[in-house]
Each structure stands twice: as structure tokens, then as C-alpha cells.
GROMACS .gro file of C-alpha atoms in nm:
model
  212
    1UNK     CA    1  -0.321  -2.116   1.603
    2UNK     CA    2  -0.473  -2.176   1.260
    3UNK     CA    3  -0.528  -1.859   1.059
    4UNK     CA    4  -0.844  -1.832   0.852
    5UNK     CA    5  -0.778  -1.809   0.481
    6UNK     CA    6  -0.916  -1.814   0.129
    7UNK     CA    7  -0.764  -2.057  -0.119
    8UNK     CA    8  -0.756  -2.091  -0.497
    9UNK     CA    9  -0.637  -2.436  -0.602
   10UNK     CA   10  -0.512  -2.515  -0.952
   11UNK     CA   11  -0.654  -2.816  -1.137
   12UNK     CA   12  -0.342  -3.023  -1.084
   13UNK     CA   13  -0.125  -3.015  -0.772
   14UNK     CA   14   0.216  -3.181  -0.756
   15UNK     CA   15   0.509  -3.159  -0.517
   16UNK     CA   16   0.642  -2.875  -0.738
   17UNK     CA   17   0.327  -2.658  -0.747
   18UNK     CA   18   0.418  -2.298  -0.658
   19UNK     CA   19   0.250  -2.149  -0.351
   20UNK     CA   20   0.169  -1.778  -0.317
   21UNK     CA   21   0.085  -1.633   0.025
   22UNK     CA   22  -0.109  -1.302   0.039
   23UNK     CA   23  -0.090  -1.083   0.349
   24UNK     CA   24  -0.334  -0.792   0.373
   25UNK     CA   25  -0.286  -0.454   0.542
   26UNK     CA   26  -0.415  -0.306   0.868
   27UNK     CA   27  -0.795  -0.291   0.893
   28UNK     CA   28  -0.849  -0.505   0.583
   29UNK     CA   29  -0.925  -0.874   0.541
   30UNK     CA   30  -0.838  -1.186   0.342
   31UNK     CA   31  -1.067  -1.086   0.051
   32UNK     CA   32  -0.864  -0.775  -0.032
   33UNK     CA   33  -0.556  -0.918  -0.207
   34UNK     CA   34  -0.747  -1.231  -0.305
   35UNK     CA   35  -0.900  -1.014  -0.578
   36UNK     CA   36  -0.561  -1.057  -0.758
   37UNK     CA   37  -0.641  -1.424  -0.825
   38UNK     CA   38  -0.790  -1.392  -1.179
   39UNK     CA   39  -0.463  -1.253  -1.320
   40UNK     CA   40  -0.218  -1.472  -1.124
   41UNK     CA   41  -0.064  -1.786  -1.281
   42UNK     CA   42  -0.333  -2.055  -1.303
   43UNK     CA   43  -0.107  -2.337  -1.190
   44UNK     CA   44  -0.029  -2.177  -0.852
   45UNK     CA   45  -0.196  -2.243  -0.518
   46UNK     CA   46  -0.295  -1.900  -0.383
   47UNK     CA   47  -0.362  -1.853  -0.011
   48UNK     CA   48  -0.484  -1.528   0.142
   49UNK     CA   49  -0.462  -1.522   0.521
   50UNK     CA   50  -0.680  -1.324   0.760
   51UNK     CA   51  -0.485  -1.147   1.034
   52UNK     CA   52  -0.565  -1.263   1.390
   53UNK     CA   53  -0.659  -0.931   1.556
   54UNK     CA   54  -0.982  -0.735   1.506
   55UNK     CA   55  -0.962  -0.359   1.449
   56UNK     CA   56  -1.198  -0.089   1.577
   57UNK     CA   57  -1.373  -0.025   1.245
   58UNK     CA   58  -1.413  -0.383   1.132
   59UNK     CA   59  -1.137  -0.561   0.948
   60UNK     CA   60  -0.828  -0.721   1.094
   61UNK     CA   61  -0.464  -0.648   1.180
   62UNK     CA   62  -0.143  -0.839   1.230
   63UNK     CA   63  -0.053  -0.607   1.521
   64UNK     CA   64  -0.168  -0.286   1.685
   65UNK     CA   65  -0.023   0.045   1.572
   66UNK     CA   66   0.017   0.363   1.776
   67UNK     CA   67   0.106   0.640   1.534
   68UNK     CA   68   0.144   0.889   1.819
   69UNK     CA   69   0.420   0.686   1.980
   70UNK     CA   70   0.735   0.729   1.773
   71UNK     CA   71   0.949   0.503   1.992
   72UNK     CA   72   0.706   0.213   1.998
   73UNK     CA   73   0.490   0.259   1.693
   74UNK     CA   74   0.420  -0.111   1.658
   75UNK     CA   75   0.315  -0.373   1.913
   76UNK     CA   76   0.630  -0.580   1.877
   77UNK     CA   77   0.505  -0.885   2.067
   78UNK     CA   78   0.193  -0.907   1.850
   79UNK     CA   79   0.399  -0.859   1.532
   80UNK     CA   80   0.642  -1.136   1.624
   81UNK     CA   81   0.356  -1.367   1.724
   82UNK     CA   82   0.182  -1.301   1.390
   83UNK     CA   83   0.504  -1.369   1.204
   84UNK     CA   84   0.541  -1.702   1.382
   85UNK     CA   85   0.176  -1.787   1.313
   86UNK     CA   86   0.213  -1.711   0.941
   87UNK     CA   87   0.522  -1.929   0.919
   88UNK     CA   88   0.356  -2.221   1.100
   89UNK     CA   89   0.048  -2.195   0.878
   90UNK     CA   90   0.258  -2.186   0.560
   91UNK     CA   91   0.438  -2.504   0.668
   92UNK     CA   92   0.109  -2.671   0.758
   93UNK     CA   93  -0.041  -2.584   0.419
   94UNK     CA   94   0.274  -2.701   0.235
   95UNK     CA   95   0.253  -3.035   0.418
   96UNK     CA   96  -0.118  -3.063   0.348
   97UNK     CA   97  -0.060  -3.033  -0.028
   98UNK     CA   98   0.264  -3.232  -0.025
   99UNK     CA   99   0.467  -2.939  -0.156
  100UNK     CA  100   0.824  -3.062  -0.115
  101UNK     CA  101   1.001  -2.927  -0.424
  102UNK     CA  102   0.808  -2.608  -0.487
  103UNK     CA  103   0.874  -2.236  -0.464
  104UNK     CA  104   0.682  -2.031  -0.210
  105UNK     CA  105   0.616  -1.663  -0.285
  106UNK     CA  106   0.499  -1.380  -0.061
  107UNK     CA  107   0.290  -1.074  -0.144
  108UNK     CA  108   0.211  -0.822   0.129
  109UNK     CA  109   0.048  -0.481   0.137
  110UNK     CA  110   0.131  -0.224   0.408
  111UNK     CA  111   0.138  -0.416   0.737
  112UNK     CA  112   0.143  -0.742   0.540
  113UNK     CA  113   0.440  -0.611   0.344
  114UNK     CA  114   0.630  -0.523   0.662
  115UNK     CA  115   0.587  -0.883   0.776
  116UNK     CA  116   0.686  -1.010   0.429
  117UNK     CA  117   1.026  -0.839   0.465
  118UNK     CA  118   1.074  -0.994   0.809
  119UNK     CA  119   0.970  -1.344   0.698
  120UNK     CA  120   1.177  -1.349   0.381
  121UNK     CA  121   1.495  -1.203   0.530
  122UNK     CA  122   1.487  -1.429   0.836
  123UNK     CA  123   1.399  -1.743   0.636
  124UNK     CA  124   1.542  -1.685   0.287
  125UNK     CA  125   1.560  -2.059   0.219
  126UNK     CA  126   1.180  -2.083   0.240
  127UNK     CA  127   1.084  -1.810  -0.009
  128UNK     CA  128   1.152  -1.709  -0.369
  129UNK     CA  129   0.962  -1.404  -0.497
  130UNK     CA  130   0.859  -1.140  -0.246
  131UNK     CA  131   0.636  -0.840  -0.325
  132UNK     CA  132   0.628  -0.563  -0.063
  133UNK     CA  133   0.382  -0.287  -0.145
  134UNK     CA  134   0.328   0.046   0.031
  135UNK     CA  135   0.536  -0.054   0.330
  136UNK     CA  136   0.880  -0.028   0.487
  137UNK     CA  137   1.134  -0.261   0.654
  138UNK     CA  138   1.069  -0.241   1.030
  139UNK     CA  139   1.410  -0.257   1.199
  140UNK     CA  140   1.267  -0.405   1.519
  141UNK     CA  141   1.151  -0.708   1.323
  142UNK     CA  142   1.478  -0.747   1.136
  143UNK     CA  143   1.721  -0.813   1.421
  144UNK     CA  144   1.761  -1.182   1.334
  145UNK     CA  145   1.792  -1.169   0.959
  146UNK     CA  146   1.994  -1.432   0.781
  147UNK     CA  147   2.367  -1.378   0.731
  148UNK     CA  148   2.379  -1.638   0.455
  149UNK     CA  149   2.465  -1.436   0.142
  150UNK     CA  150   2.398  -1.729  -0.094
  151UNK     CA  151   2.043  -1.776   0.036
  152UNK     CA  152   1.973  -1.402   0.038
  153UNK     CA  153   2.096  -1.368  -0.322
  154UNK     CA  154   1.831  -1.618  -0.435
  155UNK     CA  155   1.543  -1.396  -0.316
  156UNK     CA  156   1.366  -1.173  -0.569
  157UNK     CA  157   1.195  -0.859  -0.436
  158UNK     CA  158   0.938  -0.635  -0.601
  159UNK     CA  159   0.889  -0.314  -0.402
  160UNK     CA  160   0.627  -0.055  -0.488
  161UNK     CA  161   0.525   0.270  -0.322
  162UNK     CA  162   0.292   0.557  -0.402
  163UNK     CA  163   0.457   0.898  -0.426
  164UNK     CA  164   0.152   1.051  -0.254
  165UNK     CA  165   0.132   0.793   0.028
  166UNK     CA  166   0.004   0.978   0.337
  167UNK     CA  167   0.010   0.667   0.563
  168UNK     CA  168   0.363   0.536   0.511
  169UNK     CA  169   0.595   0.804   0.369
  170UNK     CA  170   0.779   0.727   0.047
  171UNK     CA  171   1.112   0.792   0.224
  172UNK     CA  172   1.042   0.502   0.458
  173UNK     CA  173   0.977   0.277   0.162
  174UNK     CA  174   1.302   0.386  -0.002
  175UNK     CA  175   1.499   0.258   0.298
  176UNK     CA  176   1.428  -0.092   0.171
  177UNK     CA  177   1.631  -0.031  -0.145
  178UNK     CA  178   1.941   0.062   0.057
  179UNK     CA  179   1.895  -0.231   0.291
  180UNK     CA  180   1.841  -0.490   0.017
  181UNK     CA  181   2.132  -0.351  -0.182
  182UNK     CA  182   2.360  -0.390   0.122
  183UNK     CA  183   2.236  -0.746   0.177
  184UNK     CA  184   2.301  -0.840  -0.185
  185UNK     CA  185   1.937  -0.922  -0.260
  186UNK     CA  186   1.793  -0.886  -0.608
  187UNK     CA  187   1.517  -0.624  -0.614
  188UNK     CA  188   1.330  -0.373  -0.825
  189UNK     CA  189   1.199  -0.061  -0.653
  190UNK     CA  190   0.916   0.130  -0.822
  191UNK     CA  191   0.733   0.448  -0.738
  192UNK     CA  192   0.385   0.525  -0.869
  193UNK     CA  193   0.167   0.833  -0.881
  194UNK     CA  194  -0.073   0.707  -0.617
  195UNK     CA  195  -0.156   0.723  -0.248
  196UNK     CA  196  -0.158   0.432  -0.003
  197UNK     CA  197  -0.281   0.178  -0.252
  198UNK     CA  198  -0.210  -0.014  -0.571
  199UNK     CA  199  -0.291   0.166  -0.896
  200UNK     CA  200  -0.338   0.002  -1.237
  201UNK     CA  201   0.026   0.036  -1.349
  202UNK     CA  202   0.152  -0.095  -1.017
  203UNK     CA  203  -0.085  -0.391  -1.046
  204UNK     CA  204   0.029  -0.475  -1.399
  205UNK     CA  205   0.395  -0.456  -1.298
  206UNK     CA  206   0.325  -0.682  -1.001
  207UNK     CA  207   0.162  -0.942  -1.227
  208UNK     CA  208   0.461  -0.923  -1.466
  209UNK     CA  209   0.691  -0.984  -1.170
  210UNK     CA  210   0.504  -1.300  -1.067
  211UNK     CA  211   0.483  -1.431  -1.423
  212UNK     CA  212   0.847  -1.370  -1.512
   0.00000   0.00000   0.00000
């Protein structure tokens, strides 16, 4: 299935042009993170996908959530299907632009960040920089992560979380630091005085991460 998306193309595209994939959160849409475009590197292709499922109040989701159900908080089948769809669409887009020697980066917020962890850790050879904001590593999506230390060590993670996040507790976000440390991945973990969102300082640090 082809996901709908917004794209910002640079003036020149070669086989080495970096590709950045943006994955929005639950109930949002492809325009949300696409607002980052003006401050992202101008020579990158930026793609912001729209999730495949509609939510009750407008907007879209990568999978259904049931906050009342602690055992099965996420619809695992939908999440895995979305993950597969994202991967297929990234490969399709890479082929379309002839990107054979480039780096591909991921940036996900909340639900999009949860899927970014899963995608990067299962396919570390496909990704370079990975930003996971206001989210947590969902163990049920991380059962098949790569065991290849060399590939995992090449990943670069930027993790951010609001200290006042009422949707995804900060403690859940902190689990990522332990996990990535154990896996030998390079990461920076930052906490901000904010709720479930990206404040100005967080945004500036994120841009520094992508430009470094």
C-alpha cells in the first residue's frame, strides 16, 4: 500500500542525497512534522508520511491504542503492518530518486517515534540518524532487533522527552537510554520542561542533531 506523503525536494538530487523520513504521532497528520522543513538542511529530501488509519477526532494513526488495557495497549498487528508499509514506501522512494549511496534518517514523534525505534533497531543498515521524541521503546515491536553490533554502533539516536508529559510518562522514555546503552548504540537523551510536545529548546537541539 502506498502511503500518502508530503515531500520537499532539494534543487539537486544525486545518488548520495540524504533522505529524512518524518513520522507523526497519534491523531495528527503529515503536515505536523513537515513544519520542520524550513530549518532542515536544504540539500536533503524530506518526506512526511500520513499514517494509514483514521482516528475518531480527525487525524490519523499508525495503530489503535487502548490505554485502559495494560496487557495489550497497542494493536500489535496494525503496528507491525504500519512498520512494514513504512519500510516498503521508503525503499520505493529511494528507488524513485535513485538514492543508492545516501544516508536515510528517521524522525518520529510519539507513535511515530515508537515505530522509529522498531525500524532502526531491526534494520540498522538502512538508517543513520534517528530522532525519537516523546515516546518509548515498545518491547512487543522489538523482538526481532538486530544482533549485529557493528551495524548498531553506526546508528545515532537523539531522544527527547518532556518532564511534564502526561501522555507517555518520562520514566517510559528513560527506558530507551538503558536499552540503547546495552545495545552499544550512540545516543543523547534529553529532558525538557514541557508536556507531550516539542518546545523551542528541544526543537533547536533537534536541528543541531540533524546538522551535525
